[in-house]
Short mmCIF file of C-alpha atoms in Angstrom, two decimals:
data_model
loop_
_atom_site.label_atom_id
_atom_site.label_comp_id
_atom_site.label_asym_id
_atom_site.label_seq_id
_atom_site.Cartn_x
_atom_site.Cartn_y
_atom_site.Cartn_z
CA MET A 1 91.85 91.74 143.96
CA ASN A 2 91.51 95.19 141.13
CA PRO A 3 88.65 96.82 142.41
CA GLU A 4 87.34 97.87 139.65
CA LEU A 5 87.39 93.75 138.49
CA LYS A 6 85.43 93.08 141.78
CA ARG A 7 82.95 96.21 141.86
CA ASN A 8 81.46 95.03 137.76
CA ILE A 9 81.36 90.96 138.96
CA LEU A 10 79.85 92.08 141.60
CA ILE A 11 76.80 94.04 139.63
CA GLU A 12 77.14 91.26 136.92
CA MET A 13 77.07 88.21 138.71
CA SER A 14 74.23 87.78 140.83
CA VAL A 15 73.24 84.24 142.38
CA GLN A 16 69.18 83.95 140.12
CA ARG A 17 72.05 84.58 137.23
CA LEU A 18 74.03 82.04 137.97
CA VAL A 19 71.65 79.23 138.62
CA ALA A 20 69.38 81.03 134.75
CA MET A 21 72.90 80.81 132.44
CA PRO A 22 73.20 76.94 132.17
CA PHE A 23 69.98 75.91 132.59
CA ILE A 24 69.00 78.15 130.16
CA LEU A 25 71.36 76.81 128.20
CA GLY A 26 70.97 73.44 129.10
CA LEU A 27 67.55 73.07 127.73
CA ILE A 28 69.48 74.63 124.33
CA PHE A 29 71.14 72.07 124.60
CA ALA A 30 69.01 69.44 125.14
CA ALA A 31 66.17 70.72 122.65
CA ALA A 32 69.74 70.17 119.66
CA TRP A 33 70.48 66.54 121.16
CA ALA A 34 66.73 65.78 120.99
CA LEU A 35 67.29 67.55 117.64
CA GLU A 36 70.37 66.31 115.90
CA GLY A 37 72.56 64.20 118.37
CA VAL A 38 75.89 65.44 119.25
CA THR A 39 75.97 66.77 115.44
CA GLY A 40 73.80 69.98 115.94
CA LEU A 41 75.04 69.68 119.57
CA ILE A 42 78.08 70.66 118.45
CA THR A 43 76.41 73.11 115.76
CA THR A 44 74.61 75.11 118.51
CA THR A 45 78.23 75.05 121.47
CA GLU A 46 78.92 77.24 118.36
CA VAL A 47 76.99 79.61 117.34
CA LEU A 48 76.00 80.39 120.85
CA PHE A 49 79.85 81.26 121.42
CA TRP A 50 79.45 83.51 118.85
CA VAL A 51 76.32 84.57 119.68
CA LEU A 52 77.05 85.90 123.50
CA VAL A 53 80.21 87.07 122.51
CA PHE A 54 79.50 88.90 119.50
CA LEU A 55 76.51 90.05 119.92
CA TRP A 56 75.98 90.61 123.53
CA GLY A 57 79.77 91.14 124.91
CA THR A 58 80.71 93.39 122.53
CA ARG A 59 78.06 95.77 123.65
CA LYS A 60 79.05 95.03 127.44
CA ALA A 61 82.29 95.57 126.66
CA ALA A 62 81.61 99.14 125.45
CA GLY A 63 78.41 100.00 127.33
CA ALA A 64 80.68 100.04 130.18
CA PHE A 65 82.41 103.11 129.17
CA GLU A 66 78.81 104.29 127.77
CA ALA A 67 77.47 103.31 131.73
CA GLU A 68 79.96 105.63 133.55
CA MET A 69 79.71 108.46 130.71
CA VAL A 70 75.36 108.62 131.21
CA ASN A 71 76.02 107.95 135.07
CA ASN A 72 77.88 110.66 135.13
CA THR A 73 80.85 108.87 137.37
CA TRP A 74 83.60 108.44 134.83
CA ASP A 75 85.89 111.81 136.22
CA SER A 76 85.12 110.44 139.71
CA GLN A 77 86.90 107.41 137.78
CA ARG A 78 90.01 109.89 136.69
CA LEU A 79 90.20 111.22 140.70
CA SER A 80 91.17 107.18 141.98
CA ALA A 81 93.39 105.71 142.62
CA LEU A 82 92.81 103.24 139.29
CA THR A 83 95.66 102.18 136.96
CA ALA A 84 94.20 102.37 133.23
CA VAL A 85 95.76 98.51 133.77
CA GLN A 86 93.32 98.12 136.47
CA ILE A 87 90.69 99.86 135.44
CA PHE A 88 90.96 97.71 131.47
CA GLY A 89 91.08 94.35 132.91
CA GLY A 90 88.27 95.44 135.27
CA LYS A 91 85.73 96.42 132.28
CA LEU A 92 87.29 94.21 130.25
CA PHE A 93 86.58 90.74 132.84
CA GLY A 94 84.34 92.09 134.69
CA SER A 95 80.96 93.95 133.11
CA THR A 96 81.45 90.96 130.36
CA SER A 97 81.60 88.50 133.27
CA PHE A 98 78.39 87.31 132.92
CA VAL A 99 78.37 86.89 128.85
CA LEU A 100 82.00 85.09 129.54
CA TYR A 101 80.22 82.83 131.63
CA GLY A 102 77.56 81.68 129.47
CA ALA A 103 80.03 81.43 126.74
CA LEU A 104 83.06 79.76 129.18
CA ILE A 105 80.18 77.26 129.74
CA SER A 106 79.34 76.83 125.82
CA LEU A 107 82.90 76.26 125.12
CA PHE A 108 83.12 73.44 127.62
CA VAL A 109 79.97 71.53 125.75
CA GLY A 110 81.13 71.93 122.42
CA VAL A 111 84.48 70.44 123.46
CA VAL A 112 83.02 67.64 125.99
CA GLY A 113 80.82 66.77 122.82
CA ARG A 114 84.07 67.27 119.81
CA LEU A 115 85.43 64.74 122.16
CA ASN A 116 82.56 62.06 122.04
CA LEU A 117 82.40 62.01 118.06
CA HIS A 118 85.61 61.30 117.60
CA ALA A 119 85.72 58.45 120.72
CA THR A 120 82.67 56.57 119.69
CA SER A 121 82.89 56.89 115.65
CA LEU A 122 86.53 56.96 114.43
CA VAL A 123 87.51 52.93 114.04
CA LEU A 124 91.14 52.73 113.93
CA PRO A 125 92.73 50.43 110.97
CA ASP A 126 95.77 47.71 111.97
CA SER A 127 98.38 50.50 110.17
CA ILE A 128 97.42 53.90 111.80
CA SER A 129 98.95 54.15 115.30
CA PRO A 130 96.53 55.03 118.36
CA SER A 131 98.45 58.54 118.48
CA THR A 132 96.15 59.41 115.57
CA ILE A 133 93.22 60.13 118.63
CA ILE A 134 95.74 62.34 120.25
CA LEU A 135 95.78 64.66 117.06
CA ASP A 136 92.47 64.70 117.16
CA GLN A 137 92.62 66.01 121.14
CA SER A 138 94.82 68.53 120.16
CA GLU A 139 92.55 69.46 116.88
CA ILE A 140 89.86 70.69 119.04
CA ALA A 141 92.20 72.31 121.72
CA PHE A 142 93.64 74.36 119.35
CA SER A 143 90.46 75.09 118.18
CA ALA A 144 88.38 75.83 121.85
CA ALA A 145 91.57 78.76 122.81
CA TYR A 146 91.92 80.44 118.93
CA ASP A 147 87.94 80.37 119.75
CA LEU A 148 88.04 81.72 122.79
CA LEU A 149 91.28 84.89 122.00
CA ALA A 150 88.75 85.70 118.72
CA GLY A 151 86.21 86.14 121.49
CA LEU A 152 89.07 88.51 123.49
CA LEU A 153 89.96 90.81 120.16
CA GLY A 154 86.58 91.75 119.41
CA LEU A 155 86.32 92.88 123.32
CA VAL A 156 89.10 94.57 123.52
CA VAL A 157 88.29 95.99 120.21
CA ALA A 158 85.43 97.30 120.63
CA MET A 159 86.78 98.75 123.93
CA PHE A 160 89.36 99.62 122.36
CA VAL A 161 86.79 102.16 119.38
CA ALA A 162 84.57 102.77 122.33
CA VAL A 163 87.92 105.10 124.24
CA VAL A 164 88.27 106.59 121.48
CA LEU A 165 84.90 108.06 121.03
CA MET A 166 85.32 108.41 124.71
CA ALA A 167 87.82 110.71 123.98
CA ARG A 168 87.07 112.34 120.41
CA THR A 169 83.86 113.43 121.88
CA ARG A 170 83.64 113.54 125.84
CA SER A 171 80.62 112.37 125.90
CA ALA A 172 77.22 109.74 126.19
CA LYS A 173 76.34 111.00 123.00
CA GLY A 174 79.66 110.86 121.51
CA ILE A 175 79.79 106.49 122.18
CA SER A 176 77.62 104.65 119.55
CA VAL A 177 78.00 101.02 120.74
CA THR A 178 76.75 99.65 117.92
CA LEU A 179 79.95 102.20 115.66
CA CYS A 180 81.90 99.54 118.25
CA GLN A 181 79.75 96.46 118.04
CA LEU A 182 81.05 96.74 114.41
CA PHE A 183 84.63 97.53 114.55
CA ALA A 184 85.29 93.87 116.70
CA ILE A 185 83.39 92.20 114.84
CA ALA A 186 84.52 92.85 112.13
CA ALA A 187 88.15 92.79 113.39
CA ALA A 188 87.48 89.07 115.57
CA GLY A 189 85.45 88.17 112.39
CA VAL A 190 89.19 88.27 110.17
CA PHE A 191 90.49 85.54 111.87
CA ALA A 192 86.65 83.40 112.65
CA ASP A 193 86.42 83.42 108.98
CA ARG A 194 89.83 82.22 108.47
CA LEU A 195 89.77 79.74 110.93
CA GLY A 196 87.09 78.39 108.69
CA ASN A 197 88.94 78.75 106.04
CA PHE A 198 91.94 77.42 106.93
CA GLY A 199 91.69 76.12 110.53
CA LEU A 200 89.76 73.44 110.77
CA THR A 201 89.55 71.13 107.46
CA SER A 202 93.22 71.27 107.00
CA PHE A 203 94.50 70.56 110.85
CA GLY A 204 94.83 67.27 110.55
CA ARG A 205 97.79 67.81 107.79
CA ASN A 206 99.22 70.30 109.26
CA PHE A 207 99.55 67.88 112.26
CA GLY A 208 100.45 65.16 110.03
CA GLN A 209 102.84 62.86 109.47
CA ASN A 210 103.32 63.37 105.58
CA ALA A 211 104.67 66.51 105.30
CA ASP A 212 103.52 67.04 101.27
CA SER A 213 100.04 67.52 101.91
CA ILE A 214 100.71 69.95 105.02
CA VAL A 215 99.39 73.33 104.47
CA THR A 216 101.58 76.99 104.63
CA VAL A 217 101.31 79.96 104.10
CA ASP A 218 104.48 80.91 102.66
CA TRP A 219 106.50 84.60 104.82
CA TYR A 220 109.53 85.83 104.35
CA GLY A 221 110.69 82.73 101.66
CA LEU A 222 109.41 80.49 105.02
CA ALA A 223 106.93 77.84 104.56
CA VAL A 224 105.02 77.73 108.26
CA PRO A 225 101.54 75.63 108.65
CA ILE A 226 98.33 77.85 107.91
CA VAL A 227 97.08 77.43 111.32
CA TRP A 228 99.98 77.67 113.42
CA PHE A 229 100.05 81.05 111.09
CA ILE A 230 96.64 82.81 112.07
CA GLY A 231 96.61 81.39 115.51
CA ALA A 232 100.49 83.10 115.73
CA THR A 233 98.53 86.88 114.39
CA LEU A 234 96.42 86.85 116.51
CA ILE A 235 97.95 85.87 119.52
CA VAL A 236 100.59 89.00 118.09
CA PHE A 237 97.28 91.26 117.04
CA LEU A 238 95.43 90.82 119.95
CA LEU A 239 98.60 91.76 121.93
CA TRP A 240 98.04 95.22 120.47
CA ALA A 241 94.72 95.58 120.95
CA VAL A 242 95.07 95.21 124.24
CA LEU A 243 98.40 97.48 124.93
CA GLY A 244 96.62 100.50 121.86
CA THR A 245 93.70 99.87 125.11
CA ILE A 246 95.79 100.67 127.49
CA ARG A 247 97.66 103.58 126.35
CA GLN A 248 94.45 105.31 124.93
CA LEU A 249 93.33 104.90 128.43
CA ARG A 250 95.95 106.36 129.86
CA SER A 251 95.66 109.40 127.60
CA VAL A 252 91.89 109.89 128.59
CA LEU A 253 93.38 109.53 132.43
CA GLN A 254 96.59 112.35 131.36
CA PHE A 255 99.23 110.02 132.66
CA ARG A 256 101.75 109.51 130.20
CA GLY A 257 101.15 107.24 127.13
CA TYR A 258 103.25 105.31 125.34
CA ARG A 259 103.71 107.65 122.69
CA TRP A 260 106.43 105.16 121.00
CA ALA A 261 103.76 102.48 120.51
CA TRP A 262 102.38 103.75 117.75
CA ALA A 263 105.27 104.14 115.20
CA VAL A 264 106.41 100.89 116.40
CA PHE A 265 102.48 99.59 115.23
CA VAL A 266 103.20 101.16 111.77
CA LEU A 267 106.34 99.25 111.79
CA PHE A 268 105.49 96.25 112.41
CA VAL A 269 102.27 95.89 111.01
CA GLY A 270 104.68 96.93 107.57
CA ALA A 271 107.01 94.61 107.93
CA TYR A 272 103.61 91.52 108.35
CA LEU A 273 102.84 92.33 105.40
CA ALA A 274 105.34 92.56 102.98
CA GLY A 275 105.96 89.24 104.12
CA PHE A 276 103.47 88.30 102.00
CA ASP A 277 104.64 90.00 99.64
CA SER A 278 105.39 88.00 96.10
CA LEU A 279 107.72 90.39 94.85
CA TYR A 280 109.64 89.80 98.17
CA GLN A 281 109.75 86.25 97.94
CA ARG A 282 111.49 86.50 94.42
CA ALA A 283 113.23 89.40 94.85
CA PRO A 284 117.70 87.67 94.80
CA THR A 285 119.18 90.28 96.99
CA PHE A 286 118.97 91.42 100.67
CA ALA A 287 118.48 95.59 98.84
CA ASN A 288 115.53 94.20 96.78
CA GLN A 289 113.87 92.95 99.69
CA ALA A 290 114.77 95.76 101.62
CA PHE A 291 113.33 98.63 98.59
CA ILE A 292 109.98 95.19 99.22
CA PHE A 293 110.00 96.03 102.85
CA LEU A 294 110.85 100.31 102.12
CA TYR A 295 107.13 100.34 100.13
CA VAL A 296 105.05 97.69 101.69
CA VAL A 297 106.48 99.76 105.46
CA TRP A 298 105.18 102.74 103.14
CA PHE A 299 100.70 101.54 101.75
CA ALA A 300 101.29 100.82 106.16
CA ALA A 301 102.16 104.40 107.90
CA ALA A 302 99.47 106.31 103.77
CA ALA A 303 97.10 104.46 105.61
CA PHE A 304 97.45 104.33 109.60
CA THR A 305 98.26 108.44 108.60
CA TYR A 306 94.87 108.76 107.37
CA LEU A 307 93.31 106.59 109.63
CA ALA A 308 95.31 108.60 112.89
CA VAL A 309 94.27 112.25 110.36
CA PHE A 310 90.43 111.11 111.71
CA THR A 311 90.55 109.45 113.91
CA GLU A 312 92.60 110.63 117.52
CA THR A 313 91.76 113.75 119.06
CA LYS A 314 92.22 117.26 117.42
CA SER A 315 92.29 119.49 120.78
CA LEU A 316 94.49 123.00 120.08
CA GLN A 317 96.02 122.41 122.91
CA GLY A 318 97.56 119.72 121.97
CA TYR A 319 99.45 121.68 119.42
CA ARG A 320 99.92 124.45 121.37
CA SER A 321 102.52 122.03 123.50
CA TYR A 322 103.90 120.33 120.40
CA LEU A 323 104.81 123.38 119.12
CA ALA A 324 106.06 124.25 122.33
CA ALA A 325 107.80 121.06 123.26
CA LEU A 326 110.06 122.01 119.43
CA LYS A 327 110.60 124.64 120.25
CA ARG A 328 112.21 123.88 124.01
CA LEU A 329 113.67 120.81 121.43
CA ARG A 330 112.69 118.86 124.20
CA PHE A 331 112.55 115.12 122.65
CA SER A 332 110.17 113.71 125.12
CA ASP A 333 107.79 116.70 125.36
CA ILE A 334 107.60 115.94 121.11
CA LEU A 335 107.21 112.24 121.13
CA GLN A 336 104.55 113.15 124.15
CA HIS A 337 102.56 115.67 122.44
CA GLN A 338 103.38 115.56 118.49
CA PRO A 339 100.08 113.50 117.34
CA PHE A 340 99.54 110.08 115.60
CA TRP A 341 99.68 111.41 112.07
CA LEU A 342 102.40 113.28 111.89
CA THR A 343 104.18 110.30 113.17
CA SER A 344 103.06 108.20 111.17
CA LEU A 345 104.14 110.84 107.62
CA PHE A 346 106.99 111.13 109.21
CA ILE A 347 107.45 106.95 109.27
CA LEU A 348 106.52 107.09 105.76
CA ILE A 349 108.69 110.18 105.03
CA ILE A 350 111.77 108.03 105.71
CA ALA A 351 110.26 104.84 103.62
CA LEU A 352 109.47 107.07 100.52
CA VAL A 353 113.63 107.92 100.58
CA LEU A 354 115.09 105.09 101.19
CA ALA A 355 112.93 103.76 98.77
CA LEU A 356 113.73 106.53 96.35
CA VAL A 357 117.80 105.80 96.68
CA LEU A 358 117.35 102.14 97.02
CA GLY A 359 114.88 102.37 94.11
CA ASP A 360 117.82 103.81 91.66
CA ALA A 361 120.03 100.80 91.91
CA GLN A 362 116.79 98.36 91.53
CA THR A 363 116.11 98.67 87.67
CA GLY A 364 114.63 95.06 87.38
CA LEU A 365 113.01 94.73 90.24
CA ARG A 366 111.08 98.41 90.03
CA SER A 367 110.07 97.62 85.87
CA GLU A 368 108.83 94.44 87.68
CA ILE A 369 106.74 96.49 90.13
CA ASP A 370 106.20 99.14 87.25
CA ARG A 371 104.31 96.78 85.33
CA ASP A 372 102.44 94.76 87.67
CA LEU A 373 100.64 97.87 89.29
CA ALA A 374 100.58 99.37 85.09
CA ARG A 375 98.28 96.84 84.98
CA LEU A 376 96.00 97.15 88.88
CA LEU A 377 95.47 100.00 87.29
CA ASN A 378 95.23 99.57 83.64
CA LEU A 379 97.67 102.32 82.84
CA SER A 380 100.40 101.66 79.84
CA SER A 381 103.83 100.14 81.42
CA ALA A 382 105.35 102.00 79.19
CA SER A 383 104.54 105.39 80.78
CA PHE A 384 104.36 104.38 84.00
CA ASP A 385 106.79 105.18 86.69
CA PHE A 386 106.35 104.16 90.61
CA LYS A 387 108.21 107.01 91.82
CA VAL A 388 106.38 109.14 90.40
CA LEU A 389 103.51 107.40 91.84
CA LEU A 390 105.36 107.24 95.90
CA ILE A 391 106.13 110.72 95.19
CA VAL A 392 102.65 112.01 93.97
CA VAL A 393 100.65 109.72 96.94
CA SER A 394 102.63 111.61 99.12
CA LEU A 395 101.55 115.18 98.16
CA PHE A 396 98.52 114.10 98.50
CA LEU A 397 97.72 112.46 101.31
CA LEU A 398 100.08 115.70 102.37
CA ARG A 399 97.41 117.39 101.46
CA ASP A 400 93.86 116.30 102.68
CA CYS A 401 95.90 116.06 106.67
CA LEU A 402 96.74 119.62 106.30
CA LEU A 403 93.50 120.15 105.59
CA VAL A 404 91.76 117.99 107.99
CA ILE A 405 93.58 119.88 110.41
CA THR A 406 92.93 123.49 108.82
CA LEU A 407 89.45 122.66 108.91
CA ASN A 408 89.86 121.64 113.28
CA PHE A 409 91.59 124.94 113.62
CA SER A 410 88.24 126.95 113.29
CA PRO A 411 86.11 127.84 116.20
CA ASN A 412 83.59 126.37 115.07
CA ARG A 413 85.02 122.60 115.27
CA ARG A 414 82.67 119.91 116.52
CA ARG A 415 82.24 118.46 112.87
CA ALA A 416 85.69 119.80 111.11
CA ASP A 417 86.48 115.77 110.48
CA LEU A 418 83.06 115.27 108.64
CA ALA A 419 83.28 117.72 106.70
CA ALA A 420 87.11 117.20 105.16
CA LEU A 421 85.94 114.09 104.47
CA VAL A 422 82.72 115.85 101.86
CA TYR A 423 85.76 118.25 100.87
CA LEU A 424 87.98 115.47 100.10
CA ALA A 425 84.91 113.70 98.25
CA VAL A 426 84.23 116.30 96.26
CA LEU A 427 87.49 116.62 94.52
CA TYR A 428 88.22 113.55 94.34
CA ALA A 429 84.99 112.36 93.07
CA ILE A 430 82.35 115.37 91.84
CA ILE A 431 84.65 117.95 89.93
CA PRO A 432 87.33 115.31 88.39
CA LEU A 433 83.19 113.29 87.29
CA LEU A 434 82.48 116.72 85.70
CA LEU A 435 85.72 117.15 84.38
CA ASN A 436 85.63 114.34 82.57
CA GLY A 437 82.39 114.87 81.21
CA PHE A 438 82.82 118.27 80.30
CA ASP A 439 85.09 116.24 78.56
CA LEU A 440 88.00 118.64 78.81
CA ASP A 441 91.98 119.07 79.19
CA GLN A 442 92.04 115.70 81.31
CA THR A 443 96.10 115.16 81.51
CA MET A 444 96.16 118.63 82.89
CA LEU A 445 92.66 119.05 85.21
CA PHE A 446 92.83 116.30 86.71
CA SER A 447 96.35 116.66 88.23
CA PHE A 448 95.70 118.80 90.64
CA PHE A 449 92.00 116.93 91.94
CA VAL A 450 93.41 112.60 91.74
CA PRO A 451 97.12 111.19 91.53
CA GLN A 452 98.25 111.34 87.48
CA VAL A 453 101.91 109.39 87.12
CA GLY A 454 101.76 108.92 83.56
CA GLY A 455 103.02 112.34 82.30
CA GLY A 456 106.16 112.04 84.13
CA LEU A 457 107.19 113.31 88.05
CA ILE A 458 107.26 117.24 87.29
CA ALA A 459 104.02 117.65 85.24
CA SER A 460 102.25 114.65 87.66
CA ALA A 461 103.65 116.41 90.51
CA TRP A 462 103.17 120.40 90.65
CA PRO A 463 99.89 120.95 90.91
CA VAL A 464 98.94 118.77 93.92
CA ALA A 465 102.45 120.36 95.06
CA LEU A 466 100.66 123.64 94.41
CA GLU A 467 97.86 122.51 96.43
CA VAL A 468 100.05 121.44 99.31
CA ILE A 469 101.50 125.21 99.18
CA PHE A 470 97.94 126.76 99.65
CA VAL A 471 96.32 124.98 101.69
CA ALA A 472 99.65 125.03 104.69
CA VAL A 473 99.41 128.56 103.68
CA LEU A 474 95.60 128.54 104.85
CA MET A 475 95.98 126.34 107.89
CA VAL A 476 98.89 128.57 109.65
CA ILE A 477 96.09 131.68 108.52
CA ARG A 478 94.29 129.92 110.71
CA TRP A 479 96.02 128.75 112.91
CA ARG A 480 97.47 132.04 114.43
CA LYS A 481 93.73 133.98 113.75
CA VAL A 482 91.97 130.78 116.18
CA ARG A 483 91.30 131.88 119.42
CA GLN A 484 90.06 129.39 121.47
CA PRO A 485 89.92 128.57 125.56
CA MET A 486 92.42 126.47 126.53
CA ALA A 487 91.41 122.61 126.40
CA VAL A 488 92.86 119.87 128.31
CA ASP A 489 95.15 117.89 125.91
CA THR A 490 93.98 114.01 125.29
CA ALA A 491 95.88 113.75 122.26
#
């Protein structure tokens, strides 16, 4: 048996707790049954399940790593023979075992209540097949499995955020259990809300025999039943969350991580989102569809570049190792030490170049995109150019990333990321507001601070290009001057 799992279960699951949990839940269930009947019981079990998993379970999952730091036991665990998978499984199912015990009881009672409700209230006329009861049972099974997977996603996301914070700060004070919990609730809550809106209300129609009534989602031109699509999406993102947490744990334990996973994840998210694009549905040729796919990948890569540059560890030793690998031209070491934000940026640049090449031949499609984006940005479609938007925004993104890295190349860099956020807020919000208030030449001056796409490529790009050069030179100067003891690479 996994030693970490066994240790946590022994800590969490005492005999007193094993008896107390079903006893207390039983009293709550009995009160709900007495007051509201079966429907009240079902509602109570649902509320208890989400309270146990989201409000308690996510704190336990993240708190497992905080406890290691508080008790000064993490270093000894790092030196043990436990693998990242064992630590992950032990803390996921061990530290939350008591919570999952209560949640599974609530889920089971809710399933029994639903089965009882369907069996006692369903009246079958002669025109309806008895198989309708099986369809209702399928609905109940799907709903229970979906709730369980959404709850697991919340627990895994809480663990992932805790490990990321632990790698950044290396202290218990840096692990905010509440922050981990909020991220977990946000991630899993998206799927729970989707099921509430589409799943239970349309489940019968998706399993029904009338194909015209099936509720579907259009994805890459395919009409997929929405409950199956949401369920498959939940499973896939749960697997990605598990892989990401294990990869981050391997990095903290100083094992070689799955660096390729980040690039694949960025491409996957871009490909996933591209299937929903309404323009993709109307693209008649493969070249049109490839162009739509590339520009959606570009947007996804841009978002993940910003996410990575602010969240990943930016140790000087990690950048030294990366530069040394570049000098030796050793691909495995380059891949191992390359920062995630740089990987996302490379994907963005490749998608940008390919989109520009394909876009030159997609005149009609580009015109349609120009009209849609111009309407979205409240600009004149006559002066709007989608190509200019991609290039200018890419330059601003590069400037911002270089600024963040420059601030981290300093002896006192504990709050470098926070300082970068302040600088970016000044550049993107405060200064443009001042310029607008003083009624200065907004077209030229605004190009230094916010993307401008109405004046052509040269007029829109040269101000931010100068900023990129300036920040890059400043970064090189900072890199050469920095004097800091060699730190252990946790990137």
